[in-house]
Coordinates of C-alpha atoms in Angstrom, one line a residue:
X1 CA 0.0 0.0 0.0
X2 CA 2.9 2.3 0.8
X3 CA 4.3 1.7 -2.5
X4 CA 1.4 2.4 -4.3
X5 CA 0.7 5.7 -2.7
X6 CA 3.7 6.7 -3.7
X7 CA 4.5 5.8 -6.9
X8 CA 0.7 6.8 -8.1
X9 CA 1.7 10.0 -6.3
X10 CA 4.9 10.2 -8.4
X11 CA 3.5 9.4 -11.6
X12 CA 1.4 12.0 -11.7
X13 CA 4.8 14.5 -12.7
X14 CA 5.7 12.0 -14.6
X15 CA 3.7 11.6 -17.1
X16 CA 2.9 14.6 -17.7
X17 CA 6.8 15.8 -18.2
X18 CA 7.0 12.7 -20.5
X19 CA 4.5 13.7 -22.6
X20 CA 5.6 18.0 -22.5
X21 CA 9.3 17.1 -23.3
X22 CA 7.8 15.8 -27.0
X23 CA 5.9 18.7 -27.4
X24 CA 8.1 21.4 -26.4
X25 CA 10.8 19.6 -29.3
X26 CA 7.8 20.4 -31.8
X27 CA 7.2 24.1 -30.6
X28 CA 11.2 24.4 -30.6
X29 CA 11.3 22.8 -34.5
X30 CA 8.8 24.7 -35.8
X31 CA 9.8 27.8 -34.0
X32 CA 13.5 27.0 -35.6
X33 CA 11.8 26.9 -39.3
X34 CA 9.5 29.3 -39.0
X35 CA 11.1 32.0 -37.0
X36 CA 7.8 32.1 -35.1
X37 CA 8.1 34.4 -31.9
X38 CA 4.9 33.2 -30.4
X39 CA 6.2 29.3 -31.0
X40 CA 9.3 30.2 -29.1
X41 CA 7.7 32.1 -26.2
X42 CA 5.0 28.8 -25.7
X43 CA 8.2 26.3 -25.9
X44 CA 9.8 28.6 -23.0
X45 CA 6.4 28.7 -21.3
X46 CA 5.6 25.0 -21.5
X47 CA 9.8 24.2 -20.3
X48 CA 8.7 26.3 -17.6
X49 CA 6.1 24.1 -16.2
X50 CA 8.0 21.0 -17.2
X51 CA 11.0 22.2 -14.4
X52 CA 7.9 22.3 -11.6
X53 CA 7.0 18.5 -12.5
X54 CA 10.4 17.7 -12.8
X55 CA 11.5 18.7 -9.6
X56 CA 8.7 17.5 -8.3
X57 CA 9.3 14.1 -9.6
X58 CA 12.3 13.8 -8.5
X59 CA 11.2 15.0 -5.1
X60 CA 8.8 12.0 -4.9
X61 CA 11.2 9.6 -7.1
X62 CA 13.8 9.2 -4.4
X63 CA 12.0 7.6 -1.1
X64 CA 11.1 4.7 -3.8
X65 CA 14.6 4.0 -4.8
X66 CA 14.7 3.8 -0.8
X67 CA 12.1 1.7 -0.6
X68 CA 13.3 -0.8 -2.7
X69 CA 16.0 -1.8 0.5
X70 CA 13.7 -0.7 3.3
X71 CA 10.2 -2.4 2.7
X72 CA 11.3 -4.6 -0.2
X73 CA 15.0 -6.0 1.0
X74 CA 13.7 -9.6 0.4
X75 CA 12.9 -8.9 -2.8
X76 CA 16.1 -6.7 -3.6
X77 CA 17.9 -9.1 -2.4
X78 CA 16.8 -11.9 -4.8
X79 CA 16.5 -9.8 -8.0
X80 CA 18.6 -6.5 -7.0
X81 CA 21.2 -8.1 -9.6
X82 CA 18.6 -8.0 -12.3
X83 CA 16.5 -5.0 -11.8
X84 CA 19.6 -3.0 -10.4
X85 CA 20.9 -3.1 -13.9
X86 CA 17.7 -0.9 -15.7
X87 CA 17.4 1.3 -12.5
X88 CA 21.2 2.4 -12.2
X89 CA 21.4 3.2 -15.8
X90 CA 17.8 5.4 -15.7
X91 CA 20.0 7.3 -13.1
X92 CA 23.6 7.1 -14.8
X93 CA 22.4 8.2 -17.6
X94 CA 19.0 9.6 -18.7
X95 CA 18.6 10.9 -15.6
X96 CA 21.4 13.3 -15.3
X97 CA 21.2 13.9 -19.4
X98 CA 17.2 15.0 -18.6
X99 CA 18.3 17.5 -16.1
X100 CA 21.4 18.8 -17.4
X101 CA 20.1 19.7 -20.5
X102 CA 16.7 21.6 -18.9
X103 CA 19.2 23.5 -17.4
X104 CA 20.5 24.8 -20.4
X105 CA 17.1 25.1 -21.6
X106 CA 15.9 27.5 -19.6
X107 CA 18.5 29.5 -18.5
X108 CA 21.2 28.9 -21.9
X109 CA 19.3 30.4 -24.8
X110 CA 21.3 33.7 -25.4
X111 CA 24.5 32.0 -25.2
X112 CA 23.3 28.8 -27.5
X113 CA 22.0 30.6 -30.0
X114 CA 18.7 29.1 -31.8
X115 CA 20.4 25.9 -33.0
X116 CA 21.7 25.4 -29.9
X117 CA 18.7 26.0 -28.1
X118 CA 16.7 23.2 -30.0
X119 CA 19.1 21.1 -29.5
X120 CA 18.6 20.9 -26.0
X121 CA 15.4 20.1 -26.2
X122 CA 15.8 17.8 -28.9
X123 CA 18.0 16.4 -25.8
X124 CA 15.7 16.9 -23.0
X125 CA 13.4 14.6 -24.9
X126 CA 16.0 11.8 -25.4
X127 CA 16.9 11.9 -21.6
X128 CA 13.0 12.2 -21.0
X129 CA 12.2 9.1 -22.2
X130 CA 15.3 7.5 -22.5
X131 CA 14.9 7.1 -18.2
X132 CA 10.6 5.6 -19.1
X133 CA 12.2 3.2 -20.7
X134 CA 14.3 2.2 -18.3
X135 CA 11.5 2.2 -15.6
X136 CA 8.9 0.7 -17.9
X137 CA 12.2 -2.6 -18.8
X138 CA 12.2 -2.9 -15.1
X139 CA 8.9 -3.1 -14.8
X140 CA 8.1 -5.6 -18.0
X141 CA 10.6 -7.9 -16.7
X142 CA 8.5 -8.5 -13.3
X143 CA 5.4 -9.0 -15.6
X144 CA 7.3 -10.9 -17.9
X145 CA 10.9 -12.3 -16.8
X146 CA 13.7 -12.9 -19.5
X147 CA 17.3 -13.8 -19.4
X148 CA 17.6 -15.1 -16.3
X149 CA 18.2 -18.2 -14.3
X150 CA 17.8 -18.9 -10.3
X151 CA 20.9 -19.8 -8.8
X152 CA 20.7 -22.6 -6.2
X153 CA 20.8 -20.5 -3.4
X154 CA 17.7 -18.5 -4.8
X155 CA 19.5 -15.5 -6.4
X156 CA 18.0 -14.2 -10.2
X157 CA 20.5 -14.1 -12.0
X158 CA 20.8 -12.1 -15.2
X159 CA 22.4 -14.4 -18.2
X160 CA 21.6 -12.2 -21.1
X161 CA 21.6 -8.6 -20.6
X162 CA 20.0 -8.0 -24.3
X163 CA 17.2 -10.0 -23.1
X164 CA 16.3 -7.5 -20.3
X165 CA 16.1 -4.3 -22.4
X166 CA 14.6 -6.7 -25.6
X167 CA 11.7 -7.8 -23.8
X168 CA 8.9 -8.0 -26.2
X169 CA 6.8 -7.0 -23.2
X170 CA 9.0 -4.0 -22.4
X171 CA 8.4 -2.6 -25.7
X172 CA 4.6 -2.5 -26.4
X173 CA 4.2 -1.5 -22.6
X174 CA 6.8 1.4 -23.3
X175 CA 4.9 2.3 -26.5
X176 CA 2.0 2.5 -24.5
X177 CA 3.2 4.4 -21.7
X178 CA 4.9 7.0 -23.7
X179 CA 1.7 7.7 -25.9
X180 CA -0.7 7.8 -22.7
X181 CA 2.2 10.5 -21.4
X182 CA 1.3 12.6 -24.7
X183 CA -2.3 11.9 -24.0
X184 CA -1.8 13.9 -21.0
X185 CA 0.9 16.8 -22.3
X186 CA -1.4 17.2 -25.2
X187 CA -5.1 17.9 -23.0
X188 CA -3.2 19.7 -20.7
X189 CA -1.5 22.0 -23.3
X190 CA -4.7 22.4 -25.1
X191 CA -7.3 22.8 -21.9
X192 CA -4.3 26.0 -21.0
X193 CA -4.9 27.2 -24.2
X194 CA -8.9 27.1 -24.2
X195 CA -8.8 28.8 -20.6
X196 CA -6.8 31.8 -22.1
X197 CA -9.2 31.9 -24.5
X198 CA -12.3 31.7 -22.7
X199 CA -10.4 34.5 -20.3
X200 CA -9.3 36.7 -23.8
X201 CA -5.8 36.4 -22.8
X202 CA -2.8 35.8 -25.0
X203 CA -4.9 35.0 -28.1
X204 CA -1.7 34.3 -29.9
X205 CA -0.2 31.8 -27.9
X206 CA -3.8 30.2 -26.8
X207 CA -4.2 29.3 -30.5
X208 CA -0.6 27.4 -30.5
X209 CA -1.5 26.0 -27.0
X210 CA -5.0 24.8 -28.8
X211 CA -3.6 23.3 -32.4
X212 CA -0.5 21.7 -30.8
X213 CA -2.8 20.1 -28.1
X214 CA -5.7 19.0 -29.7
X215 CA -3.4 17.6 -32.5
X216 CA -1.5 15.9 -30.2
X217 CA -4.0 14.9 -28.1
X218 CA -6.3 12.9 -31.4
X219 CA -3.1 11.4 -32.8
X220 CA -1.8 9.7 -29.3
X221 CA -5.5 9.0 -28.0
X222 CA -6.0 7.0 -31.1
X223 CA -2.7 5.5 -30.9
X224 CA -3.3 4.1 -27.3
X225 CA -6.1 2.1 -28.9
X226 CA -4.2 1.0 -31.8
X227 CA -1.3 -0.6 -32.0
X228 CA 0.0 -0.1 -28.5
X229 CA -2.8 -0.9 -26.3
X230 CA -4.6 -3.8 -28.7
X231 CA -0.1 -5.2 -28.6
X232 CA 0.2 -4.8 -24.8
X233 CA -3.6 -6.7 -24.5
X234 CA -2.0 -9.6 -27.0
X235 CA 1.4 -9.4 -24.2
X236 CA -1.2 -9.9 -21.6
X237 CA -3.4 -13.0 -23.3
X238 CA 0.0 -14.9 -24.2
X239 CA 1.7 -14.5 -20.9
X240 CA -1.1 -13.5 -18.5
X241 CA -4.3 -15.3 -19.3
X242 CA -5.7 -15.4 -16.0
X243 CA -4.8 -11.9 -15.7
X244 CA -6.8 -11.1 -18.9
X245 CA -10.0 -13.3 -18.2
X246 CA -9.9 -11.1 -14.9
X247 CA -10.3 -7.8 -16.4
X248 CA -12.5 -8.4 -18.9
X249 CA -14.9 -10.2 -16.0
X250 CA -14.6 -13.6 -17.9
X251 CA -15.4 -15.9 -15.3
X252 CA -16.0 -19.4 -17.7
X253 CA -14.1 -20.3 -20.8
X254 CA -16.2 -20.0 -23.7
X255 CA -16.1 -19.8 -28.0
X256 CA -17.0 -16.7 -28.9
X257 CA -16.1 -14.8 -25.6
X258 CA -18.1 -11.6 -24.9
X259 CA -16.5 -8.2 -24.6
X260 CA -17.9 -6.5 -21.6
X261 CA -19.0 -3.0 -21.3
X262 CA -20.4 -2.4 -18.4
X263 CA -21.5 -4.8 -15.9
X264 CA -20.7 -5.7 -11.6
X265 CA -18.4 -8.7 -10.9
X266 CA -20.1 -11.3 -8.5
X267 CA -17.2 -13.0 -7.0
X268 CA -19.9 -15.8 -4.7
X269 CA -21.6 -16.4 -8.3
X270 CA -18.7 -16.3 -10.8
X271 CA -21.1 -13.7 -12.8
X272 CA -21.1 -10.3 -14.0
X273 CA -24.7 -8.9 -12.9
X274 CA -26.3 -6.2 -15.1
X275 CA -23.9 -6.6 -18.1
X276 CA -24.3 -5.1 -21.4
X277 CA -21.7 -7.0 -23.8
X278 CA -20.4 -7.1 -27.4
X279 CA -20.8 -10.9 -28.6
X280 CA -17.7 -12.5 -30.0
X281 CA -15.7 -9.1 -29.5
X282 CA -12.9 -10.7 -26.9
X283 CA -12.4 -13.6 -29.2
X284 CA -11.8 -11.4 -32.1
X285 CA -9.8 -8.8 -30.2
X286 CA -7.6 -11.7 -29.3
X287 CA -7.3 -14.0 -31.5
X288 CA -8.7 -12.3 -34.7
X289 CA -11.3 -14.7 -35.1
X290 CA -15.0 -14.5 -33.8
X291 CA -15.4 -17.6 -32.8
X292 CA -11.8 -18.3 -30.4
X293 CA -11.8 -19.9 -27.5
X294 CA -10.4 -17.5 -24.4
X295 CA -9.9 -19.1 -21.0
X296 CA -12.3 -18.2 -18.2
X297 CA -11.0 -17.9 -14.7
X298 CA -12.5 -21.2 -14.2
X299 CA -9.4 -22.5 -16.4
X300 CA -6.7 -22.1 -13.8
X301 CA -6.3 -23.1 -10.3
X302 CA -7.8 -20.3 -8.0
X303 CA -4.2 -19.0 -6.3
X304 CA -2.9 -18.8 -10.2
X305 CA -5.9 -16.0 -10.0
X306 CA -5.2 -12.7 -9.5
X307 CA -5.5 -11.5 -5.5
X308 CA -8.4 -8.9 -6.4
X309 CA -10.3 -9.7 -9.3
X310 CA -13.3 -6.6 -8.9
X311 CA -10.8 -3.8 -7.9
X312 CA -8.7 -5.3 -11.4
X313 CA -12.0 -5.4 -13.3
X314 CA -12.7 -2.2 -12.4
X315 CA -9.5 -0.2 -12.6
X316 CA -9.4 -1.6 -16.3
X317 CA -12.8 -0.7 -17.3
X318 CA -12.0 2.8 -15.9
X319 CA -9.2 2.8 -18.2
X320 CA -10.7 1.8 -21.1
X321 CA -13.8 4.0 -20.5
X322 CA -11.6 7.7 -19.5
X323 CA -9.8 6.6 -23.3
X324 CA -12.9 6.3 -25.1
X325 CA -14.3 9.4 -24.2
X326 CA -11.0 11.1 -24.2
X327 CA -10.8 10.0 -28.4
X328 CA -14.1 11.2 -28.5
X329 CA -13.3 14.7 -27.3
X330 CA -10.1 14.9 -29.4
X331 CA -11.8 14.0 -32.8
X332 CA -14.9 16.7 -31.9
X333 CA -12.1 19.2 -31.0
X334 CA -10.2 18.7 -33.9
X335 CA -12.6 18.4 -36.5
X336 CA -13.7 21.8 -35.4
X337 CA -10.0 23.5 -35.2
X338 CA -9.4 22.4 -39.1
X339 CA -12.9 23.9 -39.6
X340 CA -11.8 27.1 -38.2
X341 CA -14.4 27.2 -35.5
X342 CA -13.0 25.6 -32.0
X343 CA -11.3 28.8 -31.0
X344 CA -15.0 30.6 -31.2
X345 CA -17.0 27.4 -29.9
X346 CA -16.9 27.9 -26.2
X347 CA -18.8 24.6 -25.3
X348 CA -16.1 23.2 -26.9
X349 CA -13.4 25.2 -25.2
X350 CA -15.4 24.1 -21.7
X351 CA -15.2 20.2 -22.9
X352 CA -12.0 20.7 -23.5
X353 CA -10.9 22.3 -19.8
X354 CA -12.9 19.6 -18.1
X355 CA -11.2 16.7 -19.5
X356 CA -7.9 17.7 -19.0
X357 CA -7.8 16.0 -15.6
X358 CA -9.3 12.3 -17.4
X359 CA -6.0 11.6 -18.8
X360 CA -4.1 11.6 -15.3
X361 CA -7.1 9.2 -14.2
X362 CA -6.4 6.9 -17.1
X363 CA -3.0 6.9 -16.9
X364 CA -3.2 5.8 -13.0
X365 CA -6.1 3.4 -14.1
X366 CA -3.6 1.8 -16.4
X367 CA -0.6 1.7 -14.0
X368 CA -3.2 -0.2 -11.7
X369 CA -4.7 -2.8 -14.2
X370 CA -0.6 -3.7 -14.8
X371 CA 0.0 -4.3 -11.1
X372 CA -2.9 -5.9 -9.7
X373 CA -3.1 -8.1 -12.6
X374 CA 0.6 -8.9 -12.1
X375 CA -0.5 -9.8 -8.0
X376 CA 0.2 -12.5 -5.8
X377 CA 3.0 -12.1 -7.6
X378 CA 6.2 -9.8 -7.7
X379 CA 8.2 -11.3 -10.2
X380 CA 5.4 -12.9 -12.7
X381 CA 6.3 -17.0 -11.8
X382 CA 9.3 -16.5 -9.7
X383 CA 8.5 -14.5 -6.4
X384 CA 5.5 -14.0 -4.5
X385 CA 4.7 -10.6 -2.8
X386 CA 4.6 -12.3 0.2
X387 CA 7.9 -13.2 0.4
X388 CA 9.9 -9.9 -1.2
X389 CA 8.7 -7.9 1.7
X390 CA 11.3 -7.1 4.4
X391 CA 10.7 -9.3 7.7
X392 CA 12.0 -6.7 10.0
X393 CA 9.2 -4.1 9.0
X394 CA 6.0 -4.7 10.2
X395 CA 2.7 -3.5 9.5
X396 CA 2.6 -0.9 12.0
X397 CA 5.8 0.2 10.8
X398 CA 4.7 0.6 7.1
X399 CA 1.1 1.7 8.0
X400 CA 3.0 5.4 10.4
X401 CA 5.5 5.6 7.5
X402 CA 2.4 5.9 5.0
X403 CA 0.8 8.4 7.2
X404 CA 4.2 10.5 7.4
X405 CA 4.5 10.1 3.3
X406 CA 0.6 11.3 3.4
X407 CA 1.4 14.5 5.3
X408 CA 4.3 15.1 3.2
X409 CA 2.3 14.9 -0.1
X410 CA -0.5 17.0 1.0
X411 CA 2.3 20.1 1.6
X412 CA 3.9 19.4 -1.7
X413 CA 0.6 19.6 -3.1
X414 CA 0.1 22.5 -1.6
X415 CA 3.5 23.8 -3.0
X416 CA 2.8 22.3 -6.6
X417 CA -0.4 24.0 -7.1
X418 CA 0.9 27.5 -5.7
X419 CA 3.3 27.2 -8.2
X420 CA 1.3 26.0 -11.2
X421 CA -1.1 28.5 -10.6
X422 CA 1.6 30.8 -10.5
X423 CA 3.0 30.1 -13.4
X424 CA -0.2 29.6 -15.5
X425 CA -1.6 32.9 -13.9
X426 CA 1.7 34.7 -15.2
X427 CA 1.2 33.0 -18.8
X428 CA 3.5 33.2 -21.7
X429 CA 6.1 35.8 -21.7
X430 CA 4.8 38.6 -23.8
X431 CA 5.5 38.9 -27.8
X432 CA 6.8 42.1 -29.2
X433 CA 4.0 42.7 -31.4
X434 CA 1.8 40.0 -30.6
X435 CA -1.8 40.3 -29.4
X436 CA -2.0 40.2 -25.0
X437 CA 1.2 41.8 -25.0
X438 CA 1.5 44.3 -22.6
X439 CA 0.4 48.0 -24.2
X440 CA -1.8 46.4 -26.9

């Protein structure tokens, strides 16, 4: 529980300085080609909210590298020579390459010179996602080990290194990180550019905000449907399957499996009550034929089941439901910015502010689908969660220390959303000549 709290608190920066680093390399480009003084002054802006979520990430990054020893030692101990590998080089090198080079960013412009300038955050980006994909190979090896072999005194050992950073798992789950990261830059950008509008201020730079978000926003929402999520949900059915007949509510093996919309999990009936289905759909999403059998829960012995079947059920639905209607607001919002009219429709500049906080609910939806549907087990087949806790902590211990990370979140809260009001409240710097500059 500890863990969770924290890394779901974490992510939250995260993903969202994922997903800016990409588009703040597209502002820079175009502003590069272009000359564009309004492109440049949004890239500064948006680099200027990226430092907030990066430090703040990094703020709430460290405890877990902590925690790995502290509340996980059993588990560190047994794999530390595996997943030591991936973590050491996200801090080595991406790591130090992401923050070096935001440095320069915001503070070396003058002395770089334009060239210069995009460079670094044609570098940022690279050391953005560069350290993801470290996290996310760490993290697709528990769900999937590789290139490894247990020692006889119980050690992981890693026997091909390629392996580890190959994982097939590793890349469609990094694929679909990274896209549900621009999910979340992209709304964000564009909901900062419809509140400027709706407010009348910095017309200019509220229209880049708008086009570069909403673009963004259709192209990676579609994306996260297909290829990566429909590749991560064929990772899941080929090493998972009791993990997938979970979250799709599956309870008996069938031909012709349903696809579930909506519908309550009875765990004492092995049921979904009120359900309204697709026929055939999970057969065809899976195996690309209506009529394929998929595995029920019933087909595997019940501790092979994952630990909390509803809570999985329903953090995958939530999911799937947020990214729906999140596709659904980016194609109505685009279709009317190529039309000419989304800058004028103000309903549509509302939709657009209210959903901007659905993609950090999808995002953690996802993140929680992954890791219950990984549970009982920490390494997928080789280590129970039981046994990589640490057996000099006890509960009491871990439940205080939650409490003291709880305390400590709610001020940083506090301090992140003085200072993203802050900075949002100041806006873009003005534009010598551009309408909302000051004495227009």
């Amino acid at each position: 529980m500890q863990f969770a709290f924290t890394i779901t608190f974490h992510y939250i920066f995260v993903q969202l300085t994922m997903g800016l680093a990409l588009l703040i390399f597209v502002l820079k480009t175009q502003s590069l080609r272009t000359g564009d003084p309004v492109r440049a002054g949004a890239a500064r802006f948006w680099a200027r909210i990226f430092g907030v979520n990066f430090a703040l990430g990094v703020v709430t990054g460290i405890p877990m590298e902590f925690q790995f020893g502290t509340n996980w030692a059993a588990f560190a101990g047994s794999a530390g020579g595996v997943i030591g590998q991936t973590l050491a080089m996200e801090g080595v090198f991406s790591f130090f390459m992401e923050s070096a080079f935001l440095g320069l960013f915001l503070h070396g412009e003058r002395r770089l010179g334009p060239r210069g300038h995009w460079f670094t955050s044609l570098m940022m980006l690279a050391g953005s996602w560069l350290s993801g994909f470290f996290i996310v190979a760490t993290n697709a090896w528990m769900q999937h080990p590789v290139g490894h072999e247990v020692s006889p005194e119980g050690e992981i050992v890693l026997t091909r290194f390629a392996s580890l950073l190959g994982n097939e798992w590793a890349l469609w789950q990094y694929l679909h990180t990274v896209t549900g990261a621009v999910v979340t830059a992209g709304f964000f950008m564009a909901a900062t550019g419809a509140f400027y509008v709706l407010c009348g201020r910095f017309p200019a730079t509220a229209r880049v905000f708008l086009g570069t978000g909403v673009v963004s926003a259709l192209i990676a929402s579609v994306a996260m449907l297909f290829p990566t999520g429909d590749g991560q949900g064929k990772m899941i059915a080929a090493h998972q399957p009791a993990t997938l007949a979970a979250m799709e509510g599956l309870f008996h093996t069938v031909e012709g499996a349903p696809m579930a919309l909506i519908g309550q999990p009875d765990m004492e009936r092995m049921s979904l009550d009120n359900p309204i289905v697709i026929p055939h759909a999970l057969s065809f999403a899976t195996y690309q034929r209506w009529t394929a059998r998929v595995r029920g829960l019933d087909a595997f012995p019940r501790e092979e089941w994952p630990e909390h079947v509803a809570m999985l059920y329903f953090a995958y639905h939530v999911m799937v439901g947020l990214g729906t209607i999140l596709i659904a607001v980016a194609v109505v919002s685009a279709w009317l910015l190529f039309r000419g009219r989304l800058h004028a429709s103000r309903p549509a500049l509302w939709m657009i502010m209210l959903s901007a906080p659905f993609p950090f609910i999808a995002n953690t939806a996802g993140w929680t689908t992954a890791e219950l549907g990984r549970q009982p087990w920490l390494v997928y087949g080789l280590i129970r969660t039981a046994d990589g806790a640490s057996p000099a902590v006890s509960a009491g211990n871990a439940l205080f220390t939650l409490i003291g990370f709880a305390g400590m979140y709610t001020v940083l809260s506090i301090l992140y959303l003085f200072l993203m009001h802050r900075e949002i409240g100041h806006g873009p710097e003005a534009v010598a000549g551009s309408p909302g500059a000051p004495g227009d």
